């Protein structure tokens, strides 16, 4: 396409409101700190880029203490540039209101993935637990190691590693969001406005005790996330925040096998080490946790890859192609409808099993040799090819390959024809032998 040819703007992108030089395409939501919009940056010759614009609420923009901390943390967050970290692009002020723009992640947060699986009573396959853990650990370690322009360590700690801050793209990429925001919230009056609600169950013991924290606090929070990915349940629950913090401080928690008995011992060991109350006995860095997860995946030959996770995301949420789906806001609308469940059942036979979840109705992991839904939709025949520990008493590496209904019918027809042909051959041979003259 030549420079003179400009792609027409889709109807969904026709907007009338602009803010800070960005076109506000669609409102994504609102929190205790900001209004969140899908926005578009424009350039010459039809250049367009979708970003997320967070517009700080007016009453906070008038809070000098909040603004000072917010600007400081935003500057730090802007230094982070890593595949597993949601990147901050721009920071500005428009008509007295502050805003910043960040990378638009076309996908779902981890909380949405877990809830989507829970609707059909399906756990997350261990390979995907490992993939998510590897991505989050890599992003955290990168941030923990950052230095400023003067070469001094920045001492970055996320402080809010939780399922809502872990983004998963529809392609299977894993990204950590909102670095630095938790620090601003917890040190200002925003906390009293209720923004911290729901995040206490992911705090470390040292956070609960208001002690000075370091990178090991994020490791503990990641341990909670991994525990919940594995089991599909909340680890710390109580009647109130104080009760939850009491459970965390005293380490009152069950091992994953108490909820999901088929959890591999090594994966459980990794998770429980991350959840050690004494931070000196915990993983000292996120890189150490990452390396143990990599070793576990390597030794058990798990397909802990973004492509495998992407197949599951496609299967659950049925996203429309980017950027069309992002503009229409239609991604995730069809997740696990009755029709979807029926389609899954028909695809794998009598066993209702979602590729990549690791468990079917018979309690064992199935590998669809005919290719996943995503592969079929793209006209390929690649299989998911995963190995999981799914089902009490199942041995590592045992797999069952379900056959779809059409293949099963064809196979039965072939067996029937083969049997008929064999019988006919026997009869012909018998007649031929019976008609031969006998020698004396």
Coordinates of C-alpha atoms in Angstrom, one line a residue:
X1 CA 0.0 0.0 0.0
X2 CA 1.4 3.4 -1.0
X3 CA 1.7 6.3 1.4
X4 CA -1.1 8.1 -0.3
X5 CA -3.5 5.3 0.5
X6 CA -5.1 5.8 3.9
X7 CA -7.2 3.0 5.4
X8 CA -10.8 4.3 6.1
X9 CA -11.7 4.7 9.8
X10 CA -14.1 1.9 10.9
X11 CA -17.5 3.2 12.1
X12 CA -16.7 2.0 15.7
X13 CA -13.7 4.3 15.7
X14 CA -15.6 7.5 14.9
X15 CA -15.5 9.5 18.1
X16 CA -16.4 13.0 19.1
X17 CA -14.4 13.4 22.4
X18 CA -10.7 13.9 22.7
X19 CA -8.6 14.2 25.8
X20 CA -4.9 15.0 26.0
X21 CA -4.6 14.6 22.2
X22 CA -6.1 11.2 22.2
X23 CA -9.5 10.1 20.8
X24 CA -11.6 8.4 23.4
X25 CA -13.0 5.4 21.6
X26 CA -14.8 3.5 24.4
X27 CA -15.1 3.6 28.2
X28 CA -13.6 0.5 29.7
X29 CA -14.5 1.1 33.3
X30 CA -14.0 3.1 36.4
X31 CA -12.2 2.6 39.8
X32 CA -11.4 4.5 42.9
X33 CA -8.6 6.3 41.2
X34 CA -9.3 6.7 37.5
X35 CA -11.7 6.6 34.6
X36 CA -10.4 4.1 32.1
X37 CA -10.8 4.4 28.3
X38 CA -9.8 2.7 25.2
X39 CA -8.2 5.5 23.3
X40 CA -6.5 6.1 19.9
X41 CA -3.3 7.9 19.2
X42 CA -3.2 9.4 15.7
X43 CA -0.3 10.3 13.4
X44 CA 0.4 11.2 9.8
X45 CA -0.8 9.2 6.9
X46 CA -3.5 7.4 8.8
X47 CA -1.2 6.2 11.6
X48 CA -3.3 4.8 14.5
X49 CA -2.5 3.0 17.7
X50 CA -4.8 1.8 20.4
X51 CA -3.9 2.5 24.0
X52 CA -5.5 2.5 27.4
X53 CA -5.9 6.0 28.8
X54 CA -6.4 6.3 32.6
X55 CA -7.9 9.7 33.5
X56 CA -7.3 10.5 37.2
X57 CA -10.5 11.4 38.9
X58 CA -11.0 15.2 39.4
X59 CA -11.0 15.2 43.2
X60 CA -7.7 13.3 43.2
X61 CA -6.1 15.7 40.7
X62 CA -6.7 18.4 43.3
X63 CA -5.0 16.4 46.0
X64 CA -1.4 17.7 45.9
X65 CA 0.0 14.8 48.0
X66 CA -1.6 12.3 45.7
X67 CA -0.5 14.1 42.6
X68 CA 3.1 14.2 43.8
X69 CA 3.2 10.5 44.6
X70 CA 1.4 9.6 41.4
X71 CA 3.8 11.5 39.2
X72 CA 6.8 10.0 41.0
X73 CA 5.5 6.4 40.5
X74 CA 4.4 7.0 37.0
X75 CA 7.9 8.2 36.1
X76 CA 9.3 5.0 37.6
X77 CA 6.7 2.8 35.8
X78 CA 7.6 4.4 32.5
X79 CA 11.1 3.0 32.8
X80 CA 9.8 -0.6 32.6
X81 CA 10.0 -2.1 29.1
X82 CA 9.6 -5.9 29.2
X83 CA 7.4 -8.5 27.4
X84 CA 5.8 -9.5 30.7
X85 CA 5.1 -6.0 31.9
X86 CA 2.3 -3.7 30.7
X87 CA 4.2 -0.7 29.4
X88 CA 3.4 3.0 30.3
X89 CA 3.7 5.3 27.3
X90 CA 2.7 8.8 28.2
X91 CA 1.9 11.0 31.1
X92 CA 0.2 14.4 30.8
X93 CA -2.3 17.0 32.1
X94 CA -5.4 18.3 30.4
X95 CA -7.5 21.1 31.8
X96 CA -6.1 20.5 35.3
X97 CA -6.7 16.7 35.2
X98 CA -3.9 14.2 35.1
X99 CA -3.8 11.1 32.9
X100 CA -1.4 8.5 31.6
X101 CA -1.6 6.1 28.7
X102 CA -0.4 2.5 28.7
X103 CA -0.2 -0.5 26.5
X104 CA -3.6 -2.0 25.5
X105 CA -3.6 -5.7 26.2
X106 CA -6.1 -7.5 24.0
X107 CA -7.1 -10.3 26.4
X108 CA -8.5 -10.9 29.8
X109 CA -7.2 -10.7 33.3
X110 CA -6.4 -13.9 35.2
X111 CA -9.4 -13.5 37.4
X112 CA -11.6 -13.6 34.3
X113 CA -9.9 -16.8 33.1
X114 CA -10.3 -18.6 36.4
X115 CA -14.0 -17.5 36.6
X116 CA -14.6 -18.7 33.0
X117 CA -13.2 -22.2 33.9
X118 CA -15.2 -22.3 37.1
X119 CA -18.5 -21.8 35.3
X120 CA -18.0 -25.2 33.7
X121 CA -16.3 -26.8 36.8
X122 CA -13.0 -27.1 35.0
X123 CA -9.5 -26.6 36.6
X124 CA -6.6 -24.9 34.9
X125 CA -4.1 -27.4 33.5
X126 CA -0.8 -27.5 35.3
X127 CA 1.0 -26.5 32.1
X128 CA -0.9 -23.2 32.1
X129 CA -0.4 -22.7 35.8
X130 CA 3.4 -22.9 35.0
X131 CA 3.1 -20.6 32.0
X132 CA 1.4 -17.9 34.0
X133 CA 3.8 -18.3 36.9
X134 CA 6.8 -18.0 34.5
X135 CA 5.5 -14.9 32.9
X136 CA 4.6 -13.1 36.1
X137 CA 7.9 -14.1 37.8
X138 CA 9.9 -12.9 34.8
X139 CA 8.1 -9.5 34.8
X140 CA 8.5 -9.1 38.5
X141 CA 12.2 -9.9 38.5
X142 CA 12.8 -7.5 35.7
X143 CA 11.1 -4.7 37.7
X144 CA 12.9 -5.6 40.9
X145 CA 16.3 -5.3 39.2
X146 CA 15.7 -1.9 37.6
X147 CA 18.1 1.0 38.2
X148 CA 17.6 4.7 37.5
X149 CA 19.4 6.9 35.1
X150 CA 22.0 7.4 37.8
X151 CA 22.6 3.7 38.1
X152 CA 21.1 3.4 41.5
X153 CA 18.6 0.6 42.3
X154 CA 15.0 1.8 42.1
X155 CA 13.8 -0.7 44.7
X156 CA 10.6 -1.3 42.8
X157 CA 8.0 -3.5 44.6
X158 CA 4.7 -4.1 42.9
X159 CA 2.7 -4.5 46.2
X160 CA -0.5 -5.7 44.4
X161 CA 0.3 -9.0 42.6
X162 CA -3.2 -10.4 42.2
X163 CA -5.4 -12.0 39.5
X164 CA -6.8 -8.7 38.4
X165 CA -3.4 -7.3 37.7
X166 CA -2.2 -10.3 35.7
X167 CA -3.2 -9.8 32.0
X168 CA -3.4 -12.7 29.6
X169 CA -3.6 -12.0 25.9
X170 CA -5.7 -14.1 23.5
X171 CA -2.4 -15.2 22.1
X172 CA -1.3 -16.6 25.4
X173 CA 1.1 -13.8 26.5
X174 CA 1.3 -13.0 30.2
X175 CA 1.8 -9.4 31.5
X176 CA 1.9 -7.8 34.9
X177 CA -0.1 -4.5 35.1
X178 CA -0.2 -1.4 37.3
X179 CA 3.4 -1.2 38.7
X180 CA 3.6 1.6 41.2
X181 CA -0.1 2.3 41.4
X182 CA -0.6 0.2 44.6
X183 CA 2.1 2.2 46.4
X184 CA 0.3 5.5 45.6
X185 CA -3.1 4.0 46.8
X186 CA -1.8 2.6 50.0
X187 CA 0.0 5.8 51.0
X188 CA -2.8 8.2 50.4
X189 CA -6.4 8.7 51.3
X190 CA -7.5 6.6 48.3
X191 CA -7.2 3.6 50.6
X192 CA -9.9 4.9 52.9
X193 CA -12.1 5.4 49.8
X194 CA -12.2 1.7 49.5
X195 CA -9.9 1.1 46.6
X196 CA -7.9 -1.5 48.5
X197 CA -11.0 -3.6 49.0
X198 CA -10.6 -7.1 47.7
X199 CA -6.7 -6.9 47.6
X200 CA -6.1 -7.9 51.2
X201 CA -6.2 -11.6 50.4
X202 CA -3.1 -11.2 48.2
X203 CA -1.0 -9.3 50.7
X204 CA 2.2 -10.8 52.3
X205 CA 2.6 -11.2 56.0
X206 CA 4.9 -8.3 56.2
X207 CA 2.4 -6.1 54.4
X208 CA -0.3 -7.1 56.9
X209 CA 2.0 -6.2 59.7
X210 CA 2.9 -2.8 58.1
X211 CA 6.6 -3.7 58.0
X212 CA 9.1 -2.5 55.5
X213 CA 8.7 -4.7 52.4
X214 CA 11.0 -5.8 49.6
X215 CA 10.8 -7.9 46.5
X216 CA 10.1 -11.0 48.6
X217 CA 6.6 -9.6 49.4
X218 CA 5.8 -9.9 45.7
X219 CA 7.0 -13.5 45.7
X220 CA 4.5 -14.4 48.4
X221 CA 1.7 -12.7 46.5
X222 CA 2.7 -14.7 43.4
X223 CA 2.6 -17.8 45.5
X224 CA -1.1 -17.0 46.4
X225 CA -1.8 -16.5 42.7
X226 CA -0.3 -19.8 41.8
X227 CA -2.2 -21.6 44.6
X228 CA -5.5 -20.2 43.3
X229 CA -4.6 -21.0 39.7
X230 CA -3.9 -24.6 40.7
X231 CA -7.0 -25.1 42.8
X232 CA -9.5 -22.7 41.3
X233 CA -10.4 -21.5 44.8
X234 CA -9.6 -18.5 47.0
X235 CA -6.7 -19.2 49.4
X236 CA -7.4 -16.7 52.2
X237 CA -11.0 -16.0 53.0
X238 CA -12.6 -14.5 56.2
X239 CA -15.5 -12.5 57.5
X240 CA -13.5 -9.3 57.3
X241 CA -10.1 -7.9 56.4
X242 CA -8.7 -8.4 59.9
X243 CA -9.7 -12.0 59.8
X244 CA -8.0 -12.5 56.4
X245 CA -4.8 -10.8 57.6
X246 CA -4.7 -13.0 60.7
X247 CA -4.8 -16.1 58.5
X248 CA -2.0 -14.7 56.3
X249 CA 0.3 -13.6 59.2
X250 CA -0.1 -17.0 60.9
X251 CA 0.3 -19.0 57.7
X252 CA -3.0 -20.8 58.1
X253 CA -3.3 -22.3 54.7
X254 CA -3.9 -25.7 53.1
X255 CA -1.5 -27.3 50.5
X256 CA -2.9 -27.4 47.0
X257 CA -3.3 -31.2 47.3
X258 CA -5.9 -30.7 50.0
X259 CA -8.1 -29.2 47.3
X260 CA -6.8 -30.8 44.1
X261 CA -5.2 -34.1 45.1
X262 CA -3.6 -34.7 41.7
X263 CA -1.3 -31.7 42.1
X264 CA 2.3 -32.8 41.3
X265 CA 4.4 -32.9 44.5
X266 CA 7.1 -30.7 42.9
X267 CA 4.7 -28.0 41.9
X268 CA 3.2 -28.0 45.4
X269 CA 6.7 -27.7 46.9
X270 CA 7.4 -24.6 44.7
X271 CA 4.1 -23.0 45.6
X272 CA 4.4 -23.6 49.3
X273 CA 8.0 -22.4 49.4
X274 CA 6.8 -19.1 47.9
X275 CA 4.1 -19.0 50.6
X276 CA 6.5 -19.4 53.5
X277 CA 5.6 -16.9 56.2
X278 CA 9.3 -16.3 57.2
X279 CA 10.6 -14.3 54.2
X280 CA 14.1 -15.5 54.9
X281 CA 13.0 -19.0 54.1
X282 CA 11.0 -17.9 51.1
X283 CA 12.3 -17.6 47.5
X284 CA 14.6 -14.6 47.8
X285 CA 14.0 -13.5 44.2
X286 CA 11.3 -14.0 41.6
X287 CA 14.0 -15.4 39.4
X288 CA 14.6 -18.3 41.8
X289 CA 10.9 -19.2 41.6
X290 CA 11.0 -18.9 37.8
X291 CA 13.9 -21.2 37.5
X292 CA 12.2 -23.9 39.7
X293 CA 9.1 -23.7 37.5
X294 CA 11.2 -24.0 34.4
X295 CA 13.0 -27.1 35.8
X296 CA 9.6 -28.6 36.8
X297 CA 8.2 -28.1 33.3
X298 CA 11.3 -29.5 31.7
X299 CA 11.4 -32.6 33.8
X300 CA 7.7 -33.4 33.4
X301 CA 7.7 -32.4 29.7
X302 CA 4.7 -30.1 30.2
X303 CA 3.8 -27.9 27.2
X304 CA 4.1 -24.7 29.3
X305 CA 4.0 -22.4 26.3
X306 CA 2.2 -19.2 25.3
X307 CA 0.7 -21.0 22.3
X308 CA -0.9 -23.7 24.4
X309 CA -2.3 -21.0 26.8
X310 CA -3.5 -19.0 23.7
X311 CA -5.5 -22.0 22.5
X312 CA -7.3 -22.2 25.8
X313 CA -8.0 -18.4 25.7
X314 CA -9.3 -18.7 22.2
X315 CA -11.5 -21.6 23.2
X316 CA -13.0 -19.9 26.2
X317 CA -13.5 -16.4 25.0
X318 CA -13.8 -16.6 21.2
X319 CA -12.3 -13.2 20.5
X320 CA -12.9 -11.4 17.3
X321 CA -9.7 -10.4 15.3
X322 CA -7.8 -7.5 16.6
X323 CA -8.3 -4.5 16.4
X324 CA -11.9 -5.0 15.3
X325 CA -12.9 -7.0 18.4
X326 CA -11.3 -4.4 20.7
X327 CA -13.1 -1.6 19.1
X328 CA -16.5 -3.3 19.2
X329 CA -15.9 -4.4 22.8
X330 CA -17.1 -7.9 21.8
X331 CA -14.3 -9.9 23.1
X332 CA -15.2 -12.5 25.7
X333 CA -19.0 -12.1 25.2
X334 CA -19.4 -15.7 24.1
X335 CA -17.5 -17.4 26.9
X336 CA -18.8 -20.8 27.8
X337 CA -22.4 -20.6 26.6
X338 CA -24.5 -23.8 26.5
X339 CA -23.8 -24.0 22.8
X340 CA -20.1 -23.8 23.4
X341 CA -20.3 -26.6 26.0
X342 CA -22.4 -28.7 23.5
X343 CA -19.8 -28.1 20.8
X344 CA -17.0 -29.2 23.1
X345 CA -18.9 -32.3 24.0
X346 CA -19.5 -33.1 20.3
X347 CA -15.9 -32.5 19.5
X348 CA -14.4 -34.9 22.1
X349 CA -17.2 -37.4 22.1
X350 CA -19.0 -38.3 25.3
X351 CA -16.4 -36.6 27.5
X352 CA -17.0 -32.9 28.2
X353 CA -13.5 -31.6 28.2
X354 CA -12.0 -28.3 27.2
X355 CA -8.6 -28.5 25.4
X356 CA -5.9 -27.2 27.7
X357 CA -7.9 -27.5 31.0
X358 CA -6.4 -30.9 31.6
X359 CA -9.5 -32.7 32.9
X360 CA -12.4 -34.4 31.3
X361 CA -15.5 -35.9 32.7
X362 CA -13.7 -39.1 33.5
X363 CA -11.0 -37.4 35.5
X364 CA -8.0 -37.8 33.2
X365 CA -6.2 -35.5 30.9
X366 CA -7.0 -35.8 27.3
X367 CA -4.9 -34.9 24.3
X368 CA -6.9 -34.2 21.2
X369 CA -4.8 -35.7 18.4
X370 CA -7.1 -34.3 15.8
X371 CA -6.2 -30.8 16.6
X372 CA -7.5 -28.1 19.0
X373 CA -10.5 -25.9 18.2
X374 CA -8.2 -23.0 17.4
X375 CA -6.1 -25.1 15.1
X376 CA -9.1 -26.4 13.3
X377 CA -10.5 -22.9 12.8
X378 CA -7.2 -22.0 11.2
X379 CA -7.2 -25.1 9.0
X380 CA -4.3 -26.9 10.7
X381 CA -4.1 -30.2 12.3
X382 CA -1.7 -29.6 15.2
X383 CA -2.7 -31.1 18.5
X384 CA -2.5 -29.6 21.9
X385 CA -0.1 -32.4 22.9
X386 CA 0.0 -31.6 26.6
X387 CA 0.8 -33.9 29.4
X388 CA -0.9 -33.2 32.7
X389 CA -1.4 -34.8 36.1
X390 CA -5.2 -34.9 36.1
X391 CA -7.2 -37.4 38.0
X392 CA -6.5 -39.1 41.3
X393 CA -4.0 -41.9 40.9
X394 CA -3.1 -41.0 37.3
X395 CA 0.5 -41.5 36.4
X396 CA 2.6 -38.9 34.8
X397 CA 2.5 -39.0 31.1
X398 CA -0.5 -41.2 30.7
X399 CA -2.7 -39.9 28.0
X400 CA -6.0 -40.7 26.4
X401 CA -6.8 -39.5 22.9
X402 CA -10.5 -38.9 22.4
X403 CA -12.0 -39.4 19.0
X404 CA -14.8 -37.2 17.7
X405 CA -18.2 -38.6 16.7
X406 CA -17.5 -38.5 12.9
X407 CA -14.2 -40.4 13.3
X408 CA -15.8 -42.9 15.6
X409 CA -18.6 -43.7 13.0
X410 CA -16.0 -44.0 10.2
X411 CA -13.9 -46.3 12.3
X412 CA -16.9 -48.5 13.1
X413 CA -17.9 -48.6 9.4
X414 CA -14.3 -49.6 8.4
X415 CA -14.3 -52.3 11.0
X416 CA -17.6 -53.7 9.7
X417 CA -16.5 -53.6 6.1
X418 CA -13.2 -55.2 7.0
X419 CA -15.0 -58.1 8.8
X420 CA -17.4 -58.6 5.9
X421 CA -14.5 -58.7 3.4
X422 CA -12.6 -61.2 5.6
X423 CA -15.7 -63.5 5.8
X424 CA -16.2 -63.3 2.0
X425 CA -12.6 -64.4 1.4
X426 CA -13.0 -67.4 3.7
X427 CA -16.1 -68.5 1.9
X428 CA -14.5 -68.1 -1.6
X429 CA -11.4 -70.0 -0.4
X430 CA -13.7 -72.7 1.0
X431 CA -15.6 -73.1 -2.3
X432 CA -12.4 -73.1 -4.3
X433 CA -10.8 -75.8 -2.1
X434 CA -14.1 -77.8 -2.2
X435 CA -14.2 -77.8 -6.0
X436 CA -10.7 -79.0 -6.6
X437 CA -10.4 -82.7 -7.9
X438 CA -9.0 -85.1 -5.2
X439 CA -5.8 -87.0 -5.9
X440 CA -5.8 -90.7 -5.1

